[in-house]
Amino acid sequence: MRILNCKVLLSALVMLCTAHAQVTVVKAGKLIDVDTGTVLTDQVIVIRGDKIAAVGKRLPVPAGANVIDLSKMTVLPGLIDCHTHVADGQNDGEPFNQLRKTASQVVLESVPNARKMLESGFTTVRDVGVYRALNDIALRDAINRGDIPGPRMFVAGAYVTITGGAGAFTGQAPDIKLPWDFHYGEANSPWEVRAVIRKLAHAGVDHIKVLSSGAVLTHGSNPNSQEFTLEELQAAVDEAGHFGLRVAAHAHSPQGIKNALNAGVASIEHATLIDDEGVALAKRRGTYLDMDIYDDECIQANKNMPKDFLEHDAELGAAQRENFRKAVKAGAKMAFGTDAGVCAYGTSGKQFAFMVKYGMTPMQAIQSATSNAADLLGKSNLLGAVKPGRYADLVAVEGDPLADVSLLENVRFVMKDGKVYKQ
Ligand SMILES: [Zn+2]
């Protein structure tokens, strides 16, 4: 009886709160329905508080609602970048410059990065590693408190990497002792991998980032190598699963990719040299490929980029784009990720045109950054579509992005959690 009374009281409270939540109505001339891959016209989106309450053609506008007229625009769900490094401060390409700053400087430098991501239409990011461990948690929490504007962040806390590996801070003399946060995620056995993941889970991360091959932007690294063994990757997926966390695996080399796929990770980051066997395996297992095919432009154009990084990249950029085309054609699951930080923050939208150039339809490219990205995050019930119950994350562009996907480089309207950040 007492439980019943509590339930009645609770639902009355919920009704009261809902009744008092700010009501906003967005009139969308065109609305991209990413779930069905269609375009709806003359839609009315009713928003209560931070969630979408109703969507439909010419719905009545509730009394007292704040009306936003986007009837001459195309509205889409807020965009999601699944591979960012927003919390790395001002990143000019040379990791050694991180040693010139305190961790506090780096995270404060990241404040404009977060604002630029949001204002460019990316209302959610999956941040996949930081030089200074746990800076990303501080940034995420500041945004969630409303202290600073930024995208909804899902964060990794640190790179889980072998010593001297792709996620390690490398290139310094052996007698230089680094601060704790530069090597927080180093692990060299299945049990060390588990120990690091336990620390990260306790610190409050949203997912785990492991490095399964060498990297382009790490001194002394070989992108063609394998780093963690299959056994270590399996330990990572198993241990992360104990805390309800998914694993993203950085992998360029064909075997590094297949090891991570066989271990059961949720996504392969970069997937640069994925071979036919790897594409088939990703498809069979339903693993997302998160291929950052735009950032080669920024690596080659960056005058500060260290020479060894340029050499790594020169061999890989073209191969990655052709392998992206192959994976799209084969029907592998694709998520949108740019490695933001390599290209300037706020320019992630430039990748859409490259995805279309290398084999996607504009709708597929948009889905990769909305419904697919939300699925990869395990948040399809809250993100990635303009549907009742989802967070009111909306962007709008002038014109038809299905005819010209590069319009997404110039988003005119941004709403996150029902709050307008750009109009
Ligand atoms: Zn990255």
Short mmCIF file of N, CA, C and O and ligand atoms in Angstrom, two decimals, residues 83-85 128 159 209 250 269-270 292 339-340 342, ligand 1:
data_model
loop_
_atom_site.label_atom_id
_atom_site.label_comp_id
_atom_site.label_asym_id
_atom_site.label_seq_id
_atom_site.Cartn_x
_atom_site.Cartn_y
_atom_site.Cartn_z
N HIS A 83 34.77 10.42 -32.52
CA HIS A 83 36.22 10.33 -32.25
C HIS A 83 36.79 11.74 -32.14
O HIS A 83 37.14 12.37 -33.14
N THR A 84 36.84 12.24 -30.91
CA THR A 84 37.38 13.59 -30.68
C THR A 84 38.41 13.56 -29.54
O THR A 84 38.48 12.59 -28.77
N HIS A 85 39.17 14.65 -29.47
CA HIS A 85 40.09 14.89 -28.35
C HIS A 85 39.90 16.34 -27.91
O HIS A 85 40.81 17.15 -28.00
N VAL A 128 37.95 10.29 -27.09
CA VAL A 128 38.60 8.98 -26.98
C VAL A 128 40.06 9.07 -26.56
O VAL A 128 40.92 8.42 -27.12
N TYR A 159 44.29 6.86 -22.25
CA TYR A 159 44.54 5.81 -23.24
C TYR A 159 45.00 4.56 -22.50
O TYR A 159 45.95 4.63 -21.71
N LYS A 209 39.17 3.28 -24.01
CA LYS A 209 39.90 3.37 -25.29
C LYS A 209 41.17 2.54 -25.18
O LYS A 209 42.01 2.82 -24.31
N HIS A 250 41.68 1.73 -31.06
CA HIS A 250 42.50 2.33 -32.11
C HIS A 250 43.22 1.19 -32.84
O HIS A 250 43.84 0.34 -32.19
N GLU A 269 38.66 2.27 -34.36
CA GLU A 269 38.99 3.66 -34.69
C GLU A 269 40.07 3.66 -35.78
O GLU A 269 41.04 2.92 -35.69
N HIS A 270 39.87 4.46 -36.77
CA HIS A 270 40.76 4.63 -37.95
C HIS A 270 40.54 3.49 -38.97
O HIS A 270 40.22 3.76 -40.11
N ASP A 292 38.35 8.12 -39.86
CA ASP A 292 38.56 9.58 -39.91
C ASP A 292 39.21 9.98 -41.24
O ASP A 292 40.37 10.37 -41.27
N ASP A 339 38.61 12.47 -35.32
CA ASP A 339 39.88 12.73 -34.62
C ASP A 339 40.05 14.23 -34.38
O ASP A 339 41.17 14.76 -34.46
N ALA A 340 38.94 14.93 -34.10
CA ALA A 340 38.96 16.38 -33.90
C ALA A 340 40.04 16.76 -32.91
O ALA A 340 40.18 16.16 -31.85
N VAL A 342 43.09 16.97 -34.43
CA VAL A 342 44.03 16.86 -35.56
C VAL A 342 43.66 17.96 -36.56
O VAL A 342 44.51 18.76 -36.95
ZN ZN B 1 42.36 9.95 -31.93
#
